[in-house]
mmCIF file of C-alpha atoms and ligand atoms in Angstrom:
data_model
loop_
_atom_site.group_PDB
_atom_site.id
_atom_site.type_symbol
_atom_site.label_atom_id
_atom_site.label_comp_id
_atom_site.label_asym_id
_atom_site.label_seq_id
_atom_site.Cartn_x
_atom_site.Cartn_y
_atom_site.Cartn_z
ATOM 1 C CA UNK M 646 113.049 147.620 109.956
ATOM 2 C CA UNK M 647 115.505 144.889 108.913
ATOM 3 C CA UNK M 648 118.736 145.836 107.295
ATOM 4 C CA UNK M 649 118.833 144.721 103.436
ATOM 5 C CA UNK M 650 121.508 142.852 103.029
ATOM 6 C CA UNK M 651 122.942 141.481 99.726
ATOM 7 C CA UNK M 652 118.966 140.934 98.404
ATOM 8 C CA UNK M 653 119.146 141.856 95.144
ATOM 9 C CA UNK M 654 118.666 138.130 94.042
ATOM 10 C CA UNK M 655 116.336 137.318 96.103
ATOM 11 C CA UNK M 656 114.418 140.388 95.678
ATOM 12 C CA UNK M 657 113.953 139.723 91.633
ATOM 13 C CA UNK M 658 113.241 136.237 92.165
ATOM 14 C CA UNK M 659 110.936 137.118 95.262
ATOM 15 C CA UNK M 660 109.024 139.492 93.206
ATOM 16 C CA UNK M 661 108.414 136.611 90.461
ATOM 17 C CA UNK M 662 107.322 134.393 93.370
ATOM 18 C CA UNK M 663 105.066 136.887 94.456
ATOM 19 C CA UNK M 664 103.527 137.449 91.630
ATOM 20 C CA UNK M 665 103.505 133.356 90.799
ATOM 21 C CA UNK M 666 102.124 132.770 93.799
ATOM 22 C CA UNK M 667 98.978 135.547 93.456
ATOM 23 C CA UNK M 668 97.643 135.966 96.912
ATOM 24 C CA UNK M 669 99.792 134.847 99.626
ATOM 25 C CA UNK M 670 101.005 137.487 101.590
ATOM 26 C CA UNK M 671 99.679 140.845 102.603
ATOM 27 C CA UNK M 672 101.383 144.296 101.185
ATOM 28 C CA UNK M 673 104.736 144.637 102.962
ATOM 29 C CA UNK M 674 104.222 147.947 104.035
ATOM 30 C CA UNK M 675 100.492 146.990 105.427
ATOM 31 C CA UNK M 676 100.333 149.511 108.207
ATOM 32 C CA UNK M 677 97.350 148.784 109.464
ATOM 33 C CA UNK M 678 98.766 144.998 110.667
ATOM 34 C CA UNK M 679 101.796 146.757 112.060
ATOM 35 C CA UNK M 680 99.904 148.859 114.264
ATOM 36 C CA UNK M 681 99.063 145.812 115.576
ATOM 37 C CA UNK M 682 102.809 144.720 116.249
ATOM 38 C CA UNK M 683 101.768 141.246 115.134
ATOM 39 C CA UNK M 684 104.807 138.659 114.674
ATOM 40 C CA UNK M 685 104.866 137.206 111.151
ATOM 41 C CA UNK M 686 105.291 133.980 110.316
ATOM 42 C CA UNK M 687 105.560 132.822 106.540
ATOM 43 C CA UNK M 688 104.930 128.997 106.646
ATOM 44 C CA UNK M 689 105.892 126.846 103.805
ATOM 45 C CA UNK M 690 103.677 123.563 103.855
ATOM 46 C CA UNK M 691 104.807 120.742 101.718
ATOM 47 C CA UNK M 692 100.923 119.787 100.478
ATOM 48 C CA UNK M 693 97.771 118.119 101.450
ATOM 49 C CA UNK M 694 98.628 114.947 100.617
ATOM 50 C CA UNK M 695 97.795 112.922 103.322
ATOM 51 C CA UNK M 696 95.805 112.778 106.822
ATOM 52 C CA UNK M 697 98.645 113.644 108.755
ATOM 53 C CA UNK M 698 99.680 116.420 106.287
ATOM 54 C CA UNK M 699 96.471 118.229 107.343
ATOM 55 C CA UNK M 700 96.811 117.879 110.852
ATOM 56 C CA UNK M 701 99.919 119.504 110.684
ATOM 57 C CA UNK M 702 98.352 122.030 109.041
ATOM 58 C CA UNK M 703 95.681 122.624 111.726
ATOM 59 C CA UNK M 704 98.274 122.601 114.345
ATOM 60 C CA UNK M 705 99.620 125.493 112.612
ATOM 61 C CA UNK M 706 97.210 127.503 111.578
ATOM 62 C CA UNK M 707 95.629 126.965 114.908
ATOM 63 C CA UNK M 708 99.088 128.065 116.663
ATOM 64 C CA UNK M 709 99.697 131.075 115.174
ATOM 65 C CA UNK M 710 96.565 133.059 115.180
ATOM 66 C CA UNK M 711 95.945 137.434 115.697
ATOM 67 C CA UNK M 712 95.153 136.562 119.340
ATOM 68 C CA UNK M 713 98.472 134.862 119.516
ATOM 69 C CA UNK M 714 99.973 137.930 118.266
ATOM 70 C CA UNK M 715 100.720 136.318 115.128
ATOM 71 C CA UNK M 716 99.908 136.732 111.589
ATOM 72 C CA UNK M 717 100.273 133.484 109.308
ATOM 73 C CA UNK M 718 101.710 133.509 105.797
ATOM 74 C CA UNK M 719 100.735 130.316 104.695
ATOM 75 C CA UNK M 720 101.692 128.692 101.135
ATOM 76 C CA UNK M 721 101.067 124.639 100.111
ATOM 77 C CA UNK M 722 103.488 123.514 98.266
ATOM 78 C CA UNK M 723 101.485 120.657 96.288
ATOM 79 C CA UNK M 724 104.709 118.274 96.807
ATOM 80 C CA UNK M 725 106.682 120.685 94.407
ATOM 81 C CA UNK M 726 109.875 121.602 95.833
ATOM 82 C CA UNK M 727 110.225 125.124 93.358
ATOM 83 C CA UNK M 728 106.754 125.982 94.689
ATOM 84 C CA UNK M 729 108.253 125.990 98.431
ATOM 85 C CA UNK M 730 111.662 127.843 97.078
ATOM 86 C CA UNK M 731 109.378 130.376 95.436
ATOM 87 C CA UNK M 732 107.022 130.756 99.054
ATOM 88 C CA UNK M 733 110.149 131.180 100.723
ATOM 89 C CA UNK M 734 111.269 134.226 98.782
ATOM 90 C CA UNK M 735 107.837 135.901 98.485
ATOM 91 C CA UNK M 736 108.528 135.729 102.429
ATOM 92 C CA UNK M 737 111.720 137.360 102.007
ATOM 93 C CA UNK M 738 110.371 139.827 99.793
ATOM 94 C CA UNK M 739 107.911 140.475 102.303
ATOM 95 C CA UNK M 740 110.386 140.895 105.473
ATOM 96 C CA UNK M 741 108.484 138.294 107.734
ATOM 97 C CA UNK M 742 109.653 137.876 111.136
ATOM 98 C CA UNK M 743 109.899 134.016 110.768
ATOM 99 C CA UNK M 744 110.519 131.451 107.876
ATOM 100 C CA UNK M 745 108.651 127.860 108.963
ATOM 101 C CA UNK M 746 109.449 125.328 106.043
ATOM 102 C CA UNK M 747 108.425 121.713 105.838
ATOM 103 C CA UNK M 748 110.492 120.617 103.602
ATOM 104 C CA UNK M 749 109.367 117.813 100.912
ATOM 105 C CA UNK M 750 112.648 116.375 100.274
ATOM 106 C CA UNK M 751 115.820 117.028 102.041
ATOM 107 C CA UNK M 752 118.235 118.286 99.052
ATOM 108 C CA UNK M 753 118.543 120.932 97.351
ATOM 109 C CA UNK M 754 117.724 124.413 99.835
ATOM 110 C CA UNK M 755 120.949 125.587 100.281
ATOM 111 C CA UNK M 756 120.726 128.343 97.843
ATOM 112 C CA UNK M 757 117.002 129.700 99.420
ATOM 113 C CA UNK M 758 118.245 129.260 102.781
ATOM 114 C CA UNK M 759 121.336 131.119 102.163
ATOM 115 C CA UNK M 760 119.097 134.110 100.871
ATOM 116 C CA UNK M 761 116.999 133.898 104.191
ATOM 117 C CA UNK M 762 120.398 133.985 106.080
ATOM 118 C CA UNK M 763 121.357 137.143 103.939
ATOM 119 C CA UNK M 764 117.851 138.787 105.218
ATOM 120 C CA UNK M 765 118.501 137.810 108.658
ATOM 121 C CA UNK M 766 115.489 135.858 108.505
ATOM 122 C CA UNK M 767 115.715 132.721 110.961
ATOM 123 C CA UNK M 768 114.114 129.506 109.305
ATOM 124 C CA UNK M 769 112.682 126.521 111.216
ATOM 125 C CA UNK M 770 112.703 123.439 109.836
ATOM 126 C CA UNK M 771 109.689 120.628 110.804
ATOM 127 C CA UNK M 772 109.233 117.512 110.571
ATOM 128 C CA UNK M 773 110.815 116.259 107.388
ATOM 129 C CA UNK M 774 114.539 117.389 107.564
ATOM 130 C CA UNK M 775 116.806 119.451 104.729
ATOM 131 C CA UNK M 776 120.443 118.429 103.797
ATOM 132 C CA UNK M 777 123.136 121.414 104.162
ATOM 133 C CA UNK M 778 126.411 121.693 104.202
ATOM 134 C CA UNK M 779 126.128 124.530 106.675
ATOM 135 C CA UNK M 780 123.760 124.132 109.399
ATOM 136 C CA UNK M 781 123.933 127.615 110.435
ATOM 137 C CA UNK M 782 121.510 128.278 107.486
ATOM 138 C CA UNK M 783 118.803 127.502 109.412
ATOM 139 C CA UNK M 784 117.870 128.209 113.090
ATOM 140 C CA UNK M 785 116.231 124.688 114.727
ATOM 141 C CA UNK M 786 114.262 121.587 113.419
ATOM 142 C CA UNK M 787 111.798 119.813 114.975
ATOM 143 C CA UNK M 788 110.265 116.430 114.092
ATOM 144 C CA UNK M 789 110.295 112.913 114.177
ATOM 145 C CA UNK M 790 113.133 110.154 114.460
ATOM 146 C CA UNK M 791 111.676 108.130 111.638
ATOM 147 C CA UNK M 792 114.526 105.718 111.696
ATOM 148 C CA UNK M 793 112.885 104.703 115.189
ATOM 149 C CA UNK M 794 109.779 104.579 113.845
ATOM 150 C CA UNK M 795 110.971 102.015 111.083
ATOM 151 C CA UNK M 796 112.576 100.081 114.490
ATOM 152 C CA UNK M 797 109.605 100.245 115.994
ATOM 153 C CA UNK M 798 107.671 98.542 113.463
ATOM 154 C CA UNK M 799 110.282 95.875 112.853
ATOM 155 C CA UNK M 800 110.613 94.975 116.277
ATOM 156 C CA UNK M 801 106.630 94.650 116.386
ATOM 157 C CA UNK M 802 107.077 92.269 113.614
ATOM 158 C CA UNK M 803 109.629 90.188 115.278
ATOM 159 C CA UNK M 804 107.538 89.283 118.179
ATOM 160 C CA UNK M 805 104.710 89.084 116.204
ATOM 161 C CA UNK M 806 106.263 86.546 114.048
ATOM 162 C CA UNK M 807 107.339 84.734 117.395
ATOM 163 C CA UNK M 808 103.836 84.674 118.488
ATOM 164 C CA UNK M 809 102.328 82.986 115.331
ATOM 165 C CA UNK M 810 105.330 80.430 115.359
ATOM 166 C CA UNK M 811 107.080 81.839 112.104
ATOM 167 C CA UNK M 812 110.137 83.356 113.400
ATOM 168 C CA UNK M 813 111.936 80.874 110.861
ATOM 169 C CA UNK M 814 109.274 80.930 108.285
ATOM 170 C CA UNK M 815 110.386 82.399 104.693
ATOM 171 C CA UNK M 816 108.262 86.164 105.131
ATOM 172 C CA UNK M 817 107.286 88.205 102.169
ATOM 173 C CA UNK M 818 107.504 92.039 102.488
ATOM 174 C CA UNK M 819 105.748 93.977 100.149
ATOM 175 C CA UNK M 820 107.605 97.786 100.608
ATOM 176 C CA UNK M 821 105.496 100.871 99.593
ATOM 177 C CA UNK M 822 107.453 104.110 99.598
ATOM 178 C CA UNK M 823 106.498 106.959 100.458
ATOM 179 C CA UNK M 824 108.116 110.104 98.628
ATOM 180 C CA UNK M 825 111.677 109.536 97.557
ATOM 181 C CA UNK M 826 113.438 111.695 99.253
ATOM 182 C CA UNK M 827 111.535 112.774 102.202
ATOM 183 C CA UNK M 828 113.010 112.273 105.391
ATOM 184 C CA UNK M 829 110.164 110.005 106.509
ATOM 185 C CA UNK M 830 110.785 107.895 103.145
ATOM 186 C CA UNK M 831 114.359 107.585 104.218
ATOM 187 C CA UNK M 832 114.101 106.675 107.913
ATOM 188 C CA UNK M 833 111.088 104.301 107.755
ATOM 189 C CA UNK M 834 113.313 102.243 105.357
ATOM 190 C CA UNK M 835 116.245 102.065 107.273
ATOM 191 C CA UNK M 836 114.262 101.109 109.450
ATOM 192 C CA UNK M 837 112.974 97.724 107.636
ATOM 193 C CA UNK M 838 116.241 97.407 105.715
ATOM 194 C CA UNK M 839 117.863 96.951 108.708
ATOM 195 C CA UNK M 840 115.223 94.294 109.510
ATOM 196 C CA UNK M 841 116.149 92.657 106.575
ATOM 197 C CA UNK M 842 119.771 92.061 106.964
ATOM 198 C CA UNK M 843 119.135 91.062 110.334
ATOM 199 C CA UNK M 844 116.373 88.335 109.490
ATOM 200 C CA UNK M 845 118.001 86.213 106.262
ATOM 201 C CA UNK M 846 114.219 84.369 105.308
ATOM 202 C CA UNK M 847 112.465 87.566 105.611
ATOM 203 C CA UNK M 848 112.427 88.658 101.616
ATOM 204 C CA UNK M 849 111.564 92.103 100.024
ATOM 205 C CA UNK M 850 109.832 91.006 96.751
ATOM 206 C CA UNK M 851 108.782 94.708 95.712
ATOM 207 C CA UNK M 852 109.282 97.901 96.426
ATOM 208 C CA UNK M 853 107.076 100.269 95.136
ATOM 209 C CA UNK M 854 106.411 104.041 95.104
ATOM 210 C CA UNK M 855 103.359 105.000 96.962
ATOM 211 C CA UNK M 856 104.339 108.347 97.484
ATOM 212 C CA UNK M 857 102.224 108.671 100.524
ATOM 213 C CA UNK M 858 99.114 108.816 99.181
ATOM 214 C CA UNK M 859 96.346 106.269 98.883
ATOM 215 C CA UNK M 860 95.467 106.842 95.243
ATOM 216 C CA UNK M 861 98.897 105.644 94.236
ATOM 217 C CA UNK M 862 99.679 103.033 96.276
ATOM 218 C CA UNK M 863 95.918 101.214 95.830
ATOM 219 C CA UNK M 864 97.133 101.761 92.098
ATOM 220 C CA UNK M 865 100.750 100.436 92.826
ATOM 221 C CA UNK M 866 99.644 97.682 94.864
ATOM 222 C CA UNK M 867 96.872 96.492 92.921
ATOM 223 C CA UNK M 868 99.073 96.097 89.709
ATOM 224 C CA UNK M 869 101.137 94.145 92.282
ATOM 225 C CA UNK M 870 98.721 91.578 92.992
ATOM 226 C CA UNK M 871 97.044 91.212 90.078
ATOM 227 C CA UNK M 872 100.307 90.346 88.628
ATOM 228 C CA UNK M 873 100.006 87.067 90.497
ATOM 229 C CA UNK M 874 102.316 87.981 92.957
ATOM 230 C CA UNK M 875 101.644 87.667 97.249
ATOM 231 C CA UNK M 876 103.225 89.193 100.023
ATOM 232 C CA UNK M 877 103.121 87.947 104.025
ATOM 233 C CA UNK M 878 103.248 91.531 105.185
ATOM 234 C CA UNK M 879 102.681 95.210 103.132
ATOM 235 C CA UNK M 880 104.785 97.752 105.099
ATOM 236 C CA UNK M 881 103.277 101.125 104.165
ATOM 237 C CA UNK M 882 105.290 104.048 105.100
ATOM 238 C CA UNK M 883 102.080 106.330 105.970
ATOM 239 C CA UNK M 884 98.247 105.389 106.903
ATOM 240 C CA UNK M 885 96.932 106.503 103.671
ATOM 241 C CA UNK M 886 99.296 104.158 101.385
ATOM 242 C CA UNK M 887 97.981 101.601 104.143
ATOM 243 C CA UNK M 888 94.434 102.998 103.664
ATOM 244 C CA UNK M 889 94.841 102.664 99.826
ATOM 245 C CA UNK M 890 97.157 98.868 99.958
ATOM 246 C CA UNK M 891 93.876 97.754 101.706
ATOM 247 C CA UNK M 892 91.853 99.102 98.886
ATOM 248 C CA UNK M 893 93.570 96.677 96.585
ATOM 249 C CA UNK M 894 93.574 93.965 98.598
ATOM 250 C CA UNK M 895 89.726 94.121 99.032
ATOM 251 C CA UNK M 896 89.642 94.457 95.468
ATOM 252 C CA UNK M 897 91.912 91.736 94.157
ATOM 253 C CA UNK M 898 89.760 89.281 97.233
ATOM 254 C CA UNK M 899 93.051 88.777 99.797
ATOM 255 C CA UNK M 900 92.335 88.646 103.315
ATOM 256 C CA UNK M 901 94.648 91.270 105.515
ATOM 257 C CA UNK M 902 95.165 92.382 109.078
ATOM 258 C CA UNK M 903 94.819 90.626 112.283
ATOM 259 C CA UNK M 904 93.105 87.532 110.942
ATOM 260 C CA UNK M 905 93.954 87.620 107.024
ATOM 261 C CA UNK M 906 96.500 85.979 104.910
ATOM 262 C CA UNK M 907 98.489 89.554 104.681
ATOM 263 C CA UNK M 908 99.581 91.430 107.544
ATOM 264 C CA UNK M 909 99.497 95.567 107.240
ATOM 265 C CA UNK M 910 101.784 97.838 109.054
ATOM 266 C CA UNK M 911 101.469 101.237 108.769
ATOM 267 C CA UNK M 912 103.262 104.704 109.936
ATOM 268 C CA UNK M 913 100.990 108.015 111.171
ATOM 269 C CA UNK M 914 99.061 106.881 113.805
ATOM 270 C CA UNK M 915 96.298 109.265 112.478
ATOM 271 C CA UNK M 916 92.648 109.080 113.909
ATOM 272 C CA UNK M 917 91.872 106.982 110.583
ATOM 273 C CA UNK M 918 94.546 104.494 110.773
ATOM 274 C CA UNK M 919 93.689 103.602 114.380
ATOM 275 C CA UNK M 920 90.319 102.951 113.714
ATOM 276 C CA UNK M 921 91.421 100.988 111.062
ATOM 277 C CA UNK M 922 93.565 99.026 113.527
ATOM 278 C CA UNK M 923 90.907 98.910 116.226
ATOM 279 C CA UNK M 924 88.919 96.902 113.734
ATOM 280 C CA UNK M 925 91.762 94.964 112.727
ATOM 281 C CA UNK M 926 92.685 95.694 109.120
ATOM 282 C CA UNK M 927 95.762 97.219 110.067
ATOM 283 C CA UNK M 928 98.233 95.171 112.290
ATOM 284 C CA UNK M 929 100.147 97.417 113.293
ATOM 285 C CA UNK M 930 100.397 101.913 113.077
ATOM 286 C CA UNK M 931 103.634 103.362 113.895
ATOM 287 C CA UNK M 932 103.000 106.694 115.624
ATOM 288 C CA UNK M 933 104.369 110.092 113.848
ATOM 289 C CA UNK M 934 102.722 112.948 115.721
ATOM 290 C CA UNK M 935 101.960 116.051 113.427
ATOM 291 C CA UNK M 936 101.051 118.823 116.179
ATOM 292 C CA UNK M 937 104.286 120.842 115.494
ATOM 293 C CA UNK M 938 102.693 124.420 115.751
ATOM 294 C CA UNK M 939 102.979 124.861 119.276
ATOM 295 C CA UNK M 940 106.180 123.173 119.178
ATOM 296 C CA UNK M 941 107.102 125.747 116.578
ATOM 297 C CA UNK M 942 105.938 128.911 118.415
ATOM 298 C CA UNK M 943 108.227 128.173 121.326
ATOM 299 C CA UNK M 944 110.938 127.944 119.329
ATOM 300 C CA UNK M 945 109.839 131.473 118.132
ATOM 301 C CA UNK M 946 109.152 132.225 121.942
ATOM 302 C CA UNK M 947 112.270 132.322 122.774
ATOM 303 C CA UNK M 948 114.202 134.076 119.842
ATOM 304 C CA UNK M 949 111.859 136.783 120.666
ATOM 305 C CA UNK M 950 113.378 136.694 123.982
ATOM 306 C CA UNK M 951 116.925 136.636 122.867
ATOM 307 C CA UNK M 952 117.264 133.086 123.852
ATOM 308 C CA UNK M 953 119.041 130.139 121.427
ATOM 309 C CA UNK M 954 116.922 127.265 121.026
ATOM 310 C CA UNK M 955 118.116 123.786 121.264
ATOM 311 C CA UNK M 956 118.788 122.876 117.656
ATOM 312 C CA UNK M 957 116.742 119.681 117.505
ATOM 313 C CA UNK M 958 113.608 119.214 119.071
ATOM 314 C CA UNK M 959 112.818 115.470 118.667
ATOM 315 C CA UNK M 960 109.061 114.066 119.624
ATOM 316 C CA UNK M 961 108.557 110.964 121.788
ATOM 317 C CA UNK M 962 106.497 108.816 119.908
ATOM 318 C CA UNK M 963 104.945 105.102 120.264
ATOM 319 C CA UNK M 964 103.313 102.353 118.331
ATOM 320 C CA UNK M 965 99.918 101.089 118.328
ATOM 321 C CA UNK M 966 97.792 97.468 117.670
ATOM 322 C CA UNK M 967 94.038 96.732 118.719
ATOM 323 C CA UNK M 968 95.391 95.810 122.350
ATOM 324 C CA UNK M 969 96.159 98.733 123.129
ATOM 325 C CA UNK M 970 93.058 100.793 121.431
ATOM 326 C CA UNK M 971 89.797 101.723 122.434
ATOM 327 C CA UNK M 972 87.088 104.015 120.814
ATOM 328 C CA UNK M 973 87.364 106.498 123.792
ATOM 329 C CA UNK M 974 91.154 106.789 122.929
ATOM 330 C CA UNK M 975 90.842 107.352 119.230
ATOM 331 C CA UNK M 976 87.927 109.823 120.181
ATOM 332 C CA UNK M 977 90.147 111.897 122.261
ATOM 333 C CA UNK M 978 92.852 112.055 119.917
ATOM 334 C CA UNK M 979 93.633 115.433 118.849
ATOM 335 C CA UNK M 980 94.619 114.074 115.008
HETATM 336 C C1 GZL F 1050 106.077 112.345 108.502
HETATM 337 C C2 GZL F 1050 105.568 113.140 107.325
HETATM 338 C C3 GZL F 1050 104.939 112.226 106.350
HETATM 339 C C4 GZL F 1050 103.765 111.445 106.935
HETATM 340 C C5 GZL F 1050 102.891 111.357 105.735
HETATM 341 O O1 GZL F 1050 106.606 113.195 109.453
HETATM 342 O O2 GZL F 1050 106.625 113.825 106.676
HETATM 343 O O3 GZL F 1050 104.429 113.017 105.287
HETATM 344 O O4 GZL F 1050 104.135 110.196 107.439
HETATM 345 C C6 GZL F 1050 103.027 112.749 105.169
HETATM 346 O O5 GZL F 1050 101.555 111.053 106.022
HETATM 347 O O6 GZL F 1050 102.582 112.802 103.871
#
């Protein structure tokens, strides 16, 4: 039984998340589930906003399961940061064993996290990251380095440019966003920013706010272009702002990828998006691999064994173009 510490805030504003939140939890006193000794896990999801977003999911749910010896709390967020504040306290509220939060943006969790610290509750952080003064309010993060991933693509670029004979050409960048905020958001555009300063005729005529989803960036993009205005290359920040960019392009009658007038790049790496580059309408998918859970769980392995995890778990991660594609490989990708 874990000793209450100085709750009483959390415990009023846990008991207005639970009831906010309707059914996501189980009774905290559910005996029947502790006969069965099962470790909790209360997992704040950010949304289901994108491809990747549910395999992360999956990789979750599918990690901790009863025959795991787990039971999953699971809460999505729909992008709304006081939705995942609110999961996070109904977990409080509810004693779990284990806080997971994906975090949607990176400020603004001190104040939650500090309540989980008061419950002696560790919290893991994945994939996106959170901003804190104190990093003792939360236990380990794992995830991507998106600034890499932003490298990555702008060193694909570079050669590719070299290739086609344009490495002094004047280069048009169309920039879609994805969430402001979000750690991938931040990193991919370092990323290309730092691309930018380096390369003096490649120009960033637009940057626009795709948020990661295709339904705003085909909306985004195709206001773009039917504004009369072109771009060389459309750097989308995930595969469904590339799947949606390519929407608009279709629609406004510009030719894209591998032997159009625009070239796509694109971040995810997601069964989709490689297809998609197998066949040559995207140029060029940045990998970001979403299959955190069991990543998570050993994390969780070895607090349970009194161990202290490292406090960053980073995942290796690679880039991909039609060369180095085949159906068998997109087939036996697990996302
Ligand atoms: C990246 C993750 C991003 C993906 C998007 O780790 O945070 O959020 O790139 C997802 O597809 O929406």
């Amino acid at each position: 039984m874990r000793r209450l510490g100085k709750l009483w805030k959390g415990i009023a504003a846990g008991a207005a998340a639970a009831v906010l939140l309707g059914g996501c939890g189980r009774p905290a006193d559910d005996s029947q589930e502790k006969d069965k000794n099962l470790i909790v896990v209360g997992f704040s999801e950010v949304g289901a906003e994108s491809d990747w977003r549910v395999a992360n999911t999956e990789s979750m749910r599918n990690t901790f399961v009863e025959e795991n010896g787990y039971e999953l709390m699971f809460n999505d967020a729909k992008q709304k940061q006081e939705s995942q504040i609110l999961a996070i306290r109904n977990y409080i509220l509810q004693k779990v064993n284990y806080i997971v939060l994906a975090p949607v943006i990176e400020e603004g969790w001190e104040e939650v996290l500090q309540e989980a610290k008061d419950a002696e509750i560790p919290v893991i952080v994945v994939d996106r990251r959170v901003k804190v003064e104190d990093d003792s309010l939360y236990t380990a993060w794992v995830g991507s380095d998106f600034r890499k991933e932003g490298d990555m693509a702008v060193e694909w670029l570079e050669e590719e440019l070299e290739k086609q004979g344009r490495e002094d050409e004047e280069i048009n960048i169309l920039h879609v966003q994805g969430t402001a905020g979000a750690s991938a958001q931040l990193g991919r555009t370092e990323g290309l920013e730092a691309g930018l300063k380096k390369h003096k005729n490649w120009n960033r005529v637009a940057t626009l706010q795709g948020e990661f989803t295709q339904a705003k960036t085909y909306e985004v993009v195709l206001d773009f272009l039917e504004s009369g205005k072109a771009a060389d290359v459309i750097y989308c920040e995930n595969d469904n702002s590339a799947f949606g960019a390519i929407q608009a392009l279709e629609e406004a009658g510009v030719s894209y990828g591998t032997d159009g007038d625009v070239m796509v790049i694109s971040f995810d790496a997601t069964r989709a998006g490689l297809q998609d580059c197998l066949e040559g309408k995207i140029n060029v998918d940045v990998e970001c691999n979403p299959l955190h859970g069991p990543r998570v769980e050993s994390i969780i392995q070895k607090l349970e064994a009194g161990e202290t995890p490292e406090k960053e778990w980073y995942v290796e991660e690679t880039y991909f173009t039609a060369d180095n594609l085949s159906e068998e490989f997109i087939e036996a990708r697990e996302y």
